[in-house]
Amino acid sequence: IALFFLYFVISNMIYSTPQKPDIITYKGIEYTIDLYLLEDYFNKYPEKRPQSEYFYTNLRRGYFATYEIVDNKIVVKDIQVYLPTKENNYSLLSKSVMKETFPNDERIVIDWYTGILELPCPSKKRSRLFNIRKKPKNYLLLKVNGGHLEKEKKVKQEALQFLKRAR
């Protein structure tokens, strides 16, 4: 049984599709964010969850979001879903579902989130193998309390790993 479990865990790590990250803009710079800030909201209000006509393995939650930090608050900028395309099977188009999800044109502040956002600093360097981005060397940590930005700190990857081990 232990051998089967080990096989399952390793094969799942190797063959699982990386998920499309959300994007957050802070001080004019776009960062990827692997934390899905809207999931708590959609779990509380499942009728508001955006629906896509098709399932894509890189977008299991069905939508992707962009956020912006405005006046030290995390605000939802847009929510999009993928559209099927018949012309070119290799390209994915998307459409905004922000108005359908939040029809009152209200500014949605992520006031339910408290924690530390780990934002990998953008890098243009790519690995020669598979043309993928290398693991970032620097991170921007944002301390958030009730959706309000309290503190920011730039750290190197090694320091971030040390902090994670120290928790």
GROMACS .gro file of N, CA and C in nm:
model
  501
    1ILE      N    1   0.084  -0.120   0.000
    1ILE     CA    2   0.000   0.000   0.000
    1ILE      C    3   0.087   0.125   0.000
    2ALA      N    4   0.193   0.124   0.077
    2ALA     CA    5   0.281   0.241   0.083
    2ALA      C    6   0.346   0.268  -0.053
    3LEU      N    7   0.384   0.161  -0.122
    3LEU     CA    8   0.443   0.176  -0.254
    3LEU      C    9   0.344   0.235  -0.354
    4PHE      N   10   0.218   0.190  -0.347
    4PHE     CA   11   0.113   0.244  -0.434
    4PHE      C   12   0.091   0.392  -0.405
    5PHE      N   13   0.087   0.428  -0.277
    5PHE     CA   14   0.067   0.567  -0.238
    5PHE      C   15   0.181   0.654  -0.290
    6LEU      N   16   0.305   0.606  -0.275
    6LEU     CA   17   0.421   0.679  -0.323
    6LEU      C   18   0.415   0.698  -0.474
    7TYR      N   19   0.378   0.591  -0.546
    7TYR     CA   20   0.364   0.599  -0.691
    7TYR      C   21   0.258   0.703  -0.729
    8PHE      N   22   0.144   0.703  -0.660
    8PHE     CA   23   0.036   0.797  -0.689
    8PHE      C   24   0.081   0.941  -0.667
    9VAL      N   25   0.147   0.967  -0.558
    9VAL     CA   26   0.191   1.104  -0.526
    9VAL      C   27   0.293   1.152  -0.630
   10ILE      N   28   0.391   1.070  -0.661
   10ILE     CA   29   0.495   1.111  -0.756
   10ILE      C   30   0.438   1.130  -0.896
   11SER      N   31   0.353   1.038  -0.941
   11SER     CA   32   0.296   1.053  -1.076
   11SER      C   33   0.205   1.174  -1.084
   12ASN      N   34   0.134   1.204  -0.978
   12ASN     CA   35   0.048   1.322  -0.977
   12ASN      C   36   0.131   1.449  -0.986
   13MET      N   37   0.245   1.452  -0.919
   13MET     CA   38   0.333   1.569  -0.924
   13MET      C   39   0.391   1.586  -1.064
   14ILE      N   40   0.423   1.476  -1.129
   14ILE     CA   41   0.486   1.483  -1.261
   14ILE      C   42   0.385   1.522  -1.369
   15TYR      N   43   0.265   1.464  -1.363
   15TYR     CA   44   0.170   1.480  -1.472
   15TYR      C   45   0.061   1.584  -1.448
   16SER      N   46   0.055   1.646  -1.333
   16SER     CA   47  -0.051   1.744  -1.312
   16SER      C   48  -0.019   1.872  -1.390
   17THR      N   49  -0.122   1.934  -1.439
   17THR     CA   50  -0.107   2.054  -1.520
   17THR      C   51  -0.092   2.176  -1.430
   18PRO      N   52   0.010   2.257  -1.451
   18PRO     CA   53   0.022   2.380  -1.373
   18PRO      C   54  -0.100   2.469  -1.398
   19GLN      N   55  -0.149   2.531  -1.292
   19GLN     CA   56  -0.267   2.616  -1.304
   19GLN      C   57  -0.230   2.757  -1.345
   20LYS      N   58  -0.318   2.819  -1.423
   20LYS     CA   59  -0.297   2.957  -1.465
   20LYS      C   60  -0.305   3.045  -1.340
   21PRO      N   61  -0.200   3.123  -1.315
   21PRO     CA   62  -0.204   3.207  -1.195
   21PRO      C   63  -0.288   3.332  -1.217
   22ASP      N   64  -0.335   3.387  -1.108
   22ASP     CA   65  -0.398   3.518  -1.114
   22ASP      C   66  -0.286   3.623  -1.120
   23ILE      N   67  -0.324   3.746  -1.151
   23ILE     CA   68  -0.227   3.855  -1.164
   23ILE      C   69  -0.266   3.966  -1.067
   24ILE      N   70  -0.166   4.023  -1.002
   24ILE     CA   71  -0.190   4.138  -0.915
   24ILE      C   72  -0.093   4.248  -0.955
   25THR      N   73  -0.144   4.370  -0.969
   25THR     CA   74  -0.062   4.484  -1.005
   25THR      C   75  -0.037   4.569  -0.882
   26TYR      N   76   0.089   4.595  -0.858
   26TYR     CA   77   0.128   4.677  -0.742
   26TYR      C   78   0.237   4.773  -0.787
   27LYS      N   79   0.213   4.900  -0.766
   27LYS     CA   80   0.307   5.006  -0.806
   27LYS      C   81   0.343   4.996  -0.954
   28GLY      N   82   0.243   4.961  -1.036
   28GLY     CA   83   0.262   4.954  -1.180
   28GLY      C   84   0.330   4.828  -1.232
   29ILE      N   85   0.362   4.734  -1.144
   29ILE     CA   86   0.428   4.610  -1.185
   29ILE      C   87   0.331   4.494  -1.168
   30GLU      N   88   0.323   4.409  -1.271
   30GLU     CA   89   0.237   4.291  -1.264
   30GLU      C   90   0.314   4.174  -1.204
   31TYR      N   91   0.251   4.110  -1.106
   31TYR     CA   92   0.307   3.992  -1.041
   31TYR      C   93   0.208   3.877  -1.057
   32THR      N   94   0.261   3.756  -1.067
   32THR     CA   95   0.172   3.640  -1.063
   32THR      C   96   0.145   3.607  -0.917
   33ILE      N   97   0.027   3.553  -0.894
   33ILE     CA   98  -0.011   3.516  -0.758
   33ILE      C   99  -0.077   3.378  -0.763
   34ASP      N  100  -0.022   3.286  -0.688
   34ASP     CA  101  -0.072   3.149  -0.688
   34ASP      C  102  -0.180   3.126  -0.583
   35LEU      N  103  -0.215   3.228  -0.511
   35LEU     CA  104  -0.320   3.220  -0.411
   35LEU      C  105  -0.449   3.270  -0.477
   36TYR      N  106  -0.553   3.191  -0.470
   36TYR     CA  107  -0.677   3.228  -0.539
   36TYR      C  108  -0.768   3.302  -0.440
   37LEU      N  109  -0.753   3.433  -0.439
   37LEU     CA  110  -0.817   3.518  -0.339
   37LEU      C  111  -0.969   3.516  -0.345
   38LEU      N  112  -1.027   3.489  -0.460
   38LEU     CA  113  -1.173   3.489  -0.473
   38LEU      C  114  -1.238   3.357  -0.432
   39GLU      N  115  -1.160   3.253  -0.411
   39GLU     CA  116  -1.218   3.122  -0.380
   39GLU      C  117  -1.302   3.123  -0.252
   40ASP      N  118  -1.256   3.191  -0.148
   40ASP     CA  119  -1.336   3.199  -0.024
   40ASP      C  120  -1.470   3.265  -0.051
   41TYR      N  121  -1.469   3.370  -0.133
   41TYR     CA  122  -1.593   3.439  -0.168
   41TYR      C  123  -1.687   3.347  -0.245
   42PHE      N  124  -1.634   3.277  -0.346
   42PHE     CA  125  -1.719   3.190  -0.427
   42PHE      C  126  -1.764   3.066  -0.351
   43ASN      N  127  -1.687   3.022  -0.254
   43ASN     CA  128  -1.734   2.912  -0.169
   43ASN      C  129  -1.849   2.957  -0.081
   44LYS      N  130  -1.847   3.083  -0.041
   44LYS     CA  131  -1.956   3.138   0.041
   44LYS      C  132  -2.079   3.171  -0.044
   45TYR      N  133  -2.056   3.215  -0.167
   45TYR     CA  134  -2.164   3.251  -0.259
   45TYR      C  135  -2.147   3.173  -0.389
   46PRO      N  136  -2.175   3.043  -0.389
   46PRO     CA  137  -2.149   2.960  -0.509
   46PRO      C  138  -2.229   3.002  -0.632
   47GLU      N  139  -2.342   3.067  -0.613
   47GLU     CA  140  -2.422   3.110  -0.727
   47GLU      C  141  -2.354   3.222  -0.807
   48LYS      N  142  -2.255   3.288  -0.748
   48LYS     CA  143  -2.183   3.396  -0.817
   48LYS      C  144  -2.058   3.346  -0.890
   49ARG      N  145  -2.021   3.221  -0.869
   49ARG     CA  146  -1.900   3.167  -0.932
   49ARG      C  147  -1.916   3.171  -1.084
   50PRO      N  148  -1.819   3.229  -1.156
   50PRO     CA  149  -1.825   3.231  -1.303
   50PRO      C  150  -1.825   3.090  -1.359
   51GLN      N  151  -1.903   3.070  -1.462
   51GLN     CA  152  -1.913   2.939  -1.527
   51GLN      C  153  -1.855   2.948  -1.667
   52SER      N  154  -1.776   2.849  -1.699
   52SER     CA  155  -1.720   2.839  -1.833
   52SER      C  156  -1.789   2.724  -1.903
   53GLU      N  157  -1.804   2.733  -2.034
   53GLU     CA  158  -1.869   2.627  -2.110
   53GLU      C  159  -1.783   2.501  -2.118
   54TYR      N  160  -1.654   2.519  -2.104
   54TYR     CA  161  -1.562   2.407  -2.120
   54TYR      C  162  -1.469   2.398  -1.999
   55PHE      N  163  -1.417   2.279  -1.977
   55PHE     CA  164  -1.322   2.256  -1.870
   55PHE      C  165  -1.182   2.255  -1.930
   56TYR      N  166  -1.093   2.331  -1.873
   56TYR     CA  167  -0.954   2.334  -1.916
   56TYR      C  168  -0.869   2.287  -1.799
   57THR      N  169  -0.777   2.197  -1.826
   57THR     CA  170  -0.698   2.139  -1.717
   57THR      C  171  -0.609   2.242  -1.648
   58ASN      N  172  -0.573   2.350  -1.716
   58ASN     CA  173  -0.489   2.451  -1.651
   58ASN      C  174  -0.572   2.558  -1.580
   59LEU      N  175  -0.704   2.536  -1.574
   59LEU     CA  176  -0.791   2.634  -1.508
   59LEU      C  177  -0.907   2.561  -1.441
   60ARG      N  178  -0.874   2.477  -1.344
   60ARG     CA  179  -0.975   2.395  -1.277
   60ARG      C  180  -1.081   2.478  -1.206
   61ARG      N  181  -1.044   2.597  -1.157
   61ARG     CA  182  -1.141   2.679  -1.085
   61ARG      C  183  -1.241   2.746  -1.180
   62GLY      N  184  -1.211   2.743  -1.311
   62GLY     CA  185  -1.305   2.791  -1.411
   62GLY      C  186  -1.289   2.938  -1.449
   63TYR      N  187  -1.209   3.013  -1.379
   63TYR     CA  188  -1.191   3.155  -1.406
   63TYR      C  189  -1.049   3.194  -1.368
   64PHE      N  190  -1.007   3.311  -1.412
   64PHE     CA  191  -0.884   3.371  -1.361
   64PHE      C  192  -0.910   3.518  -1.337
   65ALA      N  193  -0.840   3.573  -1.239
   65ALA     CA  194  -0.869   3.709  -1.196
   65ALA      C  195  -0.743   3.796  -1.201
   66THR      N  196  -0.769   3.926  -1.215
   66THR     CA  197  -0.662   4.024  -1.200
   66THR      C  198  -0.702   4.118  -1.087
   67TYR      N  199  -0.603   4.155  -1.011
   67TYR     CA  200  -0.625   4.243  -0.895
   67TYR      C  201  -0.531   4.361  -0.908
   68GLU      N  202  -0.561   4.463  -0.829
   68GLU     CA  203  -0.476   4.579  -0.823
   68GLU      C  204  -0.476   4.629  -0.679
   69ILE      N  205  -0.364   4.678  -0.636
   69ILE     CA  206  -0.361   4.738  -0.502
   69ILE      C  207  -0.380   4.888  -0.521
   70VAL      N  208  -0.495   4.937  -0.471
   70VAL     CA  209  -0.533   5.077  -0.485
   70VAL      C  210  -0.557   5.132  -0.344
   71ASP      N  211  -0.491   5.242  -0.311
   71ASP     CA  212  -0.505   5.300  -0.178
   71ASP      C  213  -0.480   5.196  -0.069
   72ASN      N  214  -0.379   5.111  -0.093
   72ASN     CA  215  -0.340   5.004   0.000
   72ASN      C  216  -0.448   4.900   0.025
   73LYS      N  217  -0.539   4.884  -0.071
   73LYS     CA  218  -0.643   4.781  -0.062
   73LYS      C  219  -0.636   4.693  -0.186
   74ILE      N  220  -0.658   4.562  -0.166
   74ILE     CA  221  -0.661   4.470  -0.280
   74ILE      C  222  -0.799   4.477  -0.343
   75VAL      N  223  -0.803   4.515  -0.470
   75VAL     CA  224  -0.929   4.535  -0.542
   75VAL      C  225  -0.932   4.441  -0.663
   76VAL      N  226  -1.048   4.382  -0.688
   76VAL     CA  227  -1.066   4.298  -0.806
   76VAL      C  228  -1.076   4.390  -0.928
   77LYS      N  229  -0.989   4.368  -1.024
   77LYS     CA  230  -0.989   4.449  -1.146
   77LYS      C  231  -1.073   4.383  -1.254
   78ASP      N  232  -1.059   4.249  -1.268
   78ASP     CA  233  -1.134   4.177  -1.370
   78ASP      C  234  -1.137   4.028  -1.337
   79ILE      N  235  -1.239   3.962  -1.388
   79ILE     CA  236  -1.252   3.817  -1.380
   79ILE      C  237  -1.281   3.770  -1.521
   80GLN      N  238  -1.208   3.667  -1.567
   80GLN     CA  239  -1.226   3.618  -1.704
   80GLN      C  240  -1.241   3.467  -1.707
   81VAL      N  241  -1.308   3.420  -1.812
   81VAL     CA  242  -1.319   3.277  -1.839
   81VAL      C  243  -1.268   3.253  -1.981
   82TYR      N  244  -1.225   3.130  -2.006
   82TYR     CA  245  -1.181   3.093  -2.141
   82TYR      C  246  -1.302   3.070  -2.231
   83LEU      N  247  -1.282   3.101  -2.357
   83LEU     CA  248  -1.383   3.074  -2.460
   83LEU      C  249  -1.331   2.966  -2.553
   84PRO      N  250  -1.418   2.881  -2.600
   84PRO     CA  251  -1.373   2.783  -2.699
   84PRO      C  252  -1.349   2.851  -2.833
   85THR      N  253  -1.251   2.804  -2.906
   85THR     CA  254  -1.225   2.859  -3.039
   85THR      C  255  -1.226   2.745  -3.139
   86LYS      N  256  -1.292   2.767  -3.248
   86LYS     CA  257  -1.297   2.665  -3.352
   86LYS      C  258  -1.194   2.691  -3.460
   87GLU      N  259  -1.151   2.819  -3.473
   87GLU     CA  260  -1.057   2.853  -3.579
   87GLU      C  261  -0.919   2.795  -3.552
   88ASN      N  262  -0.873   2.810  -3.429
   88ASN     CA  263  -0.737   2.768  -3.396
   88ASN      C  264  -0.740   2.698  -3.261
   89ASN      N  265  -0.725   2.568  -3.262
   89ASN     CA  266  -0.733   2.491  -3.138
   89ASN      C  267  -0.618   2.518  -3.042
   90TYR      N  268  -0.514   2.585  -3.088
   90TYR     CA  269  -0.398   2.608  -3.003
   90TYR      C  270  -0.401   2.743  -2.932
   91SER      N  271  -0.498   2.826  -2.961
   91SER     CA  272  -0.504   2.955  -2.893
   91SER      C  273  -0.628   2.959  -2.804
   92LEU      N  274  -0.614   3.024  -2.692
   92LEU     CA  275  -0.725   3.038  -2.600
   92LEU      C  276  -0.766   3.184  -2.593
   93LEU      N  277  -0.892   3.208  -2.618
   93LEU     CA  278  -0.947   3.342  -2.603
   93LEU      C  279  -1.018   3.348  -2.469
   94SER      N  280  -1.031   3.467  -2.416
   94SER     CA  281  -1.102   3.481  -2.290
   94SER      C  282  -1.198   3.599  -2.298
   95LYS      N  283  -1.295   3.599  -2.207
   95LYS     CA  284  -1.387   3.712  -2.200
   95LYS      C  285  -1.408   3.750  -2.055
   96SER      N  286  -1.434   3.877  -2.033
   96SER     CA  287  -1.458   3.927  -1.899
   96SER      C  288  -1.598   3.887  -1.853
   97VAL      N  289  -1.606   3.843  -1.729
   97VAL     CA  290  -1.736   3.813  -1.667
   97VAL      C  291  -1.754   3.896  -1.540
   98MET      N  292  -1.682   4.005  -1.533
   98MET     CA  293  -1.686   4.092  -1.414
   98MET      C  294  -1.826   4.148  -1.391
   99LYS      N  295  -1.888   4.198  -1.497
   99LYS     CA  296  -2.022   4.259  -1.482
   99LYS      C  297  -2.128   4.155  -1.445
  100GLU      N  298  -2.114   4.032  -1.498
  100GLU     CA  299  -2.209   3.926  -1.462
  100GLU      C  300  -2.188   3.880  -1.318
  101THR      N  301  -2.064   3.879  -1.274
  101THR     CA  302  -2.033   3.833  -1.139
  101THR      C  303  -2.066   3.939  -1.035
  102PHE      N  304  -2.034   4.063  -1.065
  102PHE     CA  305  -2.062   4.174  -0.974
  102PHE      C  306  -2.137   4.282  -1.053
  103PRO      N  307  -2.269   4.264  -1.072
  103PRO     CA  308  -2.346   4.352  -1.162
  103PRO      C  309  -2.365   4.496  -1.115
  104ASN      N  310  -2.339   4.526  -0.991
  104ASN     CA  311  -2.365   4.660  -0.941
  104ASN      C  312  -2.250   4.758  -0.963
  105ASP      N  313  -2.153   4.719  -1.047
  105ASP     CA  314  -2.037   4.804  -1.075
  105ASP      C  315  -1.967   4.851  -0.949
  106GLU      N  316  -1.978   4.772  -0.846
  106GLU     CA  317  -1.913   4.810  -0.720
  106GLU      C  318  -1.765   4.775  -0.725
  107ARG      N  319  -1.688   4.845  -0.647
  107ARG     CA  320  -1.545   4.815  -0.635
  107ARG      C  321  -1.532   4.704  -0.531
  108ILE      N  322  -1.487   4.588  -0.574
  108ILE     CA  323  -1.478   4.472  -0.486
  108ILE      C  324  -1.342   4.471  -0.419
  109VAL      N  325  -1.341   4.494  -0.289
  109VAL     CA  326  -1.220   4.489  -0.209
  109VAL      C  327  -1.212   4.351  -0.144
  110ILE      N  328  -1.097   4.289  -0.151
  110ILE     CA  329  -1.078   4.155  -0.094
  110ILE      C  330  -1.057   4.173   0.056
  111ASP      N  331  -1.161   4.215   0.127
  111ASP     CA  332  -1.147   4.246   0.269
  111ASP      C  333  -1.152   4.123   0.359
  112TRP      N  334  -1.172   4.005   0.302
  112TRP     CA  335  -1.175   3.882   0.382
  112TRP      C  336  -1.037   3.817   0.393
  113TYR      N  337  -0.938   3.869   0.320
  113TYR     CA  338  -0.807   3.805   0.321
  113TYR      C  339  -0.714   3.870   0.423
  114THR      N  340  -0.654   3.786   0.506
  114THR     CA  341  -0.548   3.827   0.597
  114THR      C  342  -0.436   3.725   0.583
  115GLY      N  343  -0.316   3.773   0.560
  115GLY     CA  344  -0.201   3.684   0.546
  115GLY      C  345  -0.089   3.754   0.475
  116ILE      N  346   0.005   3.674   0.426
  116ILE     CA  347   0.121   3.728   0.354
  116ILE      C  348   0.115   3.680   0.210
  117LEU      N  349   0.116   3.774   0.118
  117LEU     CA  350   0.120   3.741  -0.024
  117LEU      C  351   0.266   3.732  -0.066
  118GLU      N  352   0.302   3.621  -0.129
  118GLU     CA  353   0.437   3.600  -0.181
  118GLU      C  354   0.433   3.626  -0.331
  119LEU      N  355   0.486   3.740  -0.371
  119LEU     CA  356   0.484   3.778  -0.512
  119LEU      C  357   0.623   3.760  -0.572
  120PRO      N  358   0.637   3.666  -0.666
  120PRO     CA  359   0.767   3.649  -0.730
  120PRO      C  360   0.799   3.770  -0.817
  121CYS      N  361   0.915   3.829  -0.796
  121CYS     CA  362   0.953   3.944  -0.878
  121CYS      C  363   0.971   3.899  -1.021
  122PRO      N  364   0.914   3.972  -1.116
  122PRO     CA  365   0.921   3.930  -1.257
  122PRO      C  366   1.065   3.917  -1.305
  123SER      N  367   1.084   3.814  -1.388
  123SER     CA  368   1.215   3.789  -1.447
  123SER      C  369   1.196   3.756  -1.593
  124LYS      N  370   1.286   3.805  -1.676
  124LYS     CA  371   1.276   3.775  -1.819
  124LYS      C  372   1.363   3.656  -1.856
  125LYS      N  373   1.439   3.606  -1.760
  125LYS     CA  374   1.526   3.492  -1.789
  125LYS      C  375   1.443   3.366  -1.800
  126ARG      N  376   1.475   3.287  -1.899
  126ARG     CA  377   1.405   3.161  -1.921
  126ARG      C  378   1.505   3.047  -1.924
  127SER      N  379   1.459   2.932  -1.883
  127SER     CA  380   1.541   2.812  -1.890
  127SER      C  381   1.556   2.772  -2.037
  128ARG      N  382   1.672   2.725  -2.073
  128ARG     CA  383   1.691   2.680  -2.211
  128ARG      C  384   1.611   2.554  -2.238
  129LEU      N  385   1.590   2.475  -2.135
  129LEU     CA  386   1.513   2.352  -2.147
  129LEU      C  387   1.365   2.385  -2.135
  130PHE      N  388   1.285   2.354  -2.230
  130PHE     CA  389   1.139   2.373  -2.233
  130PHE      C  390   1.096   2.518  -2.238
  131ASN      N  391   1.188   2.614  -2.246
  131ASN     CA  392   1.153   2.756  -2.257
  131ASN      C  393   1.061   2.800  -2.144
  132ILE      N  394   1.090   2.761  -2.021
  132ILE     CA  395   1.007   2.802  -1.907
  132ILE      C  396   1.085   2.901  -1.821
  133ARG      N  397   1.011   2.980  -1.748
  133ARG     CA  398   1.074   3.079  -1.661
  133ARG      C  399   1.146   3.009  -1.546
  134LYS      N  400   1.260   3.063  -1.512
  134LYS     CA  401   1.335   3.010  -1.399
  134LYS      C  402   1.269   3.055  -1.269
  135LYS      N  403   1.296   2.981  -1.164
  135LYS     CA  404   1.243   3.016  -1.033
  135LYS      C  405   1.297   3.154  -0.995
  136PRO      N  406   1.212   3.244  -0.950
  136PRO     CA  407   1.256   3.381  -0.919
  136PRO      C  408   1.360   3.383  -0.807
  137LYS      N  409   1.451   3.478  -0.817
  137LYS     CA  410   1.553   3.493  -0.713
  137LYS      C  411   1.506   3.587  -0.603
  138ASN      N  412   1.409   3.673  -0.637
  138ASN     CA  413   1.360   3.772  -0.540
  138ASN      C  414   1.208   3.767  -0.531
  139TYR      N  415   1.159   3.795  -0.412
  139TYR     CA  416   1.015   3.798  -0.387
  139TYR      C  417   0.979   3.926  -0.316
  140LEU      N  418   0.858   3.971  -0.340
  140LEU     CA  419   0.802   4.082  -0.265
  140LEU      C  420   0.697   4.023  -0.173
  141LEU      N  421   0.715   4.040  -0.043
  141LEU     CA  422   0.619   3.991   0.054
  141LEU      C  423   0.531   4.107   0.096
  142LEU      N  424   0.401   4.085   0.089
  142LEU     CA  425   0.305   4.188   0.129
  142LEU      C  426   0.224   4.135   0.247
  143LYS      N  427   0.230   4.205   0.358
  143LYS     CA  428   0.151   4.169   0.475
  143LYS      C  429   0.015   4.238   0.462
  144VAL      N  430  -0.090   4.155   0.459
  144VAL     CA  431  -0.226   4.204   0.435
  144VAL      C  432  -0.313   4.169   0.555
  145ASN      N  433  -0.393   4.264   0.600
  145ASN     CA  434  -0.486   4.241   0.710
  145ASN      C  435  -0.624   4.292   0.668
  146GLY      N  436  -0.717   4.199   0.650
  146GLY     CA  437  -0.852   4.237   0.607
  146GLY      C  438  -0.853   4.307   0.473
  147GLY      N  439  -0.766   4.263   0.382
  147GLY     CA  440  -0.759   4.321   0.248
  147GLY      C  441  -0.679   4.450   0.241
  148HIS      N  442  -0.627   4.497   0.354
  148HIS     CA  443  -0.553   4.622   0.361
  148HIS      C  444  -0.404   4.594   0.372
  149LEU      N  445  -0.325   4.652   0.282
  149LEU     CA  446  -0.181   4.634   0.282
  149LEU      C  447  -0.120   4.707   0.400
  150GLU      N  448  -0.048   4.632   0.484
  150GLU     CA  449   0.014   4.693   0.602
  150GLU      C  450   0.164   4.713   0.588
  151LYS      N  451   0.230   4.617   0.518
  151LYS     CA  452   0.376   4.623   0.512
  151LYS      C  453   0.424   4.549   0.388
  152GLU      N  454   0.538   4.591   0.336
  152GLU     CA  455   0.600   4.520   0.223
  152GLU      C  456   0.747   4.499   0.253
  153LYS      N  457   0.800   4.391   0.199
  153LYS     CA  458   0.941   4.360   0.220
  153LYS      C  459   0.991   4.278   0.103
  154LYS      N  460   1.103   4.319   0.044
  154LYS     CA  461   1.168   4.240  -0.061
  154LYS      C  462   1.264   4.143   0.005
  155VAL      N  463   1.259   4.017  -0.039
  155VAL     CA  464   1.349   3.916   0.015
  155VAL      C  465   1.404   3.831  -0.099
  156LYS      N  466   1.519   3.773  -0.076
  156LYS     CA  467   1.576   3.678  -0.171
  156LYS      C  468   1.511   3.543  -0.148
  157GLN      N  469   1.518   3.457  -0.248
  157GLN     CA  470   1.457   3.325  -0.242
  157GLN      C  471   1.507   3.246  -0.121
  158GLU      N  472   1.636   3.255  -0.092
  158GLU     CA  473   1.693   3.181   0.021
  158GLU      C  474   1.631   3.227   0.153
  159ALA      N  475   1.612   3.358   0.168
  159ALA     CA  476   1.551   3.410   0.291
  159ALA      C  477   1.406   3.366   0.302
  160LEU      N  478   1.336   3.362   0.190
  160LEU     CA  479   1.197   3.317   0.192
  160LEU      C  480   1.189   3.171   0.235
  161GLN      N  481   1.277   3.087   0.182
  161GLN     CA  482   1.279   2.947   0.222
  161GLN      C  483   1.311   2.931   0.370
  162PHE      N  484   1.403   3.014   0.422
  162PHE     CA  485   1.435   3.011   0.563
  162PHE      C  486   1.313   3.048   0.647
  163LEU      N  487   1.242   3.152   0.606
  163LEU     CA  488   1.122   3.196   0.679
  163LEU      C  489   1.015   3.087   0.679
  164LYS      N  490   0.999   3.017   0.567
  164LYS     CA  491   0.900   2.910   0.558
  164LYS      C  492   0.936   2.794   0.650
  165ARG      N  493   1.063   2.760   0.657
  165ARG     CA  494   1.106   2.651   0.745
  165ARG      C  495   1.091   2.689   0.890
  166ALA      N  496   1.105   2.819   0.921
  166ALA     CA  497   1.098   2.866   1.060
  166ALA      C  498   0.955   2.872   1.113
  167ARG      N  499   0.858   2.867   1.025
  167ARG     CA  500   0.717   2.877   1.070
  167ARG      C  501   0.679   2.765   1.158
   0.00000   0.00000   0.00000
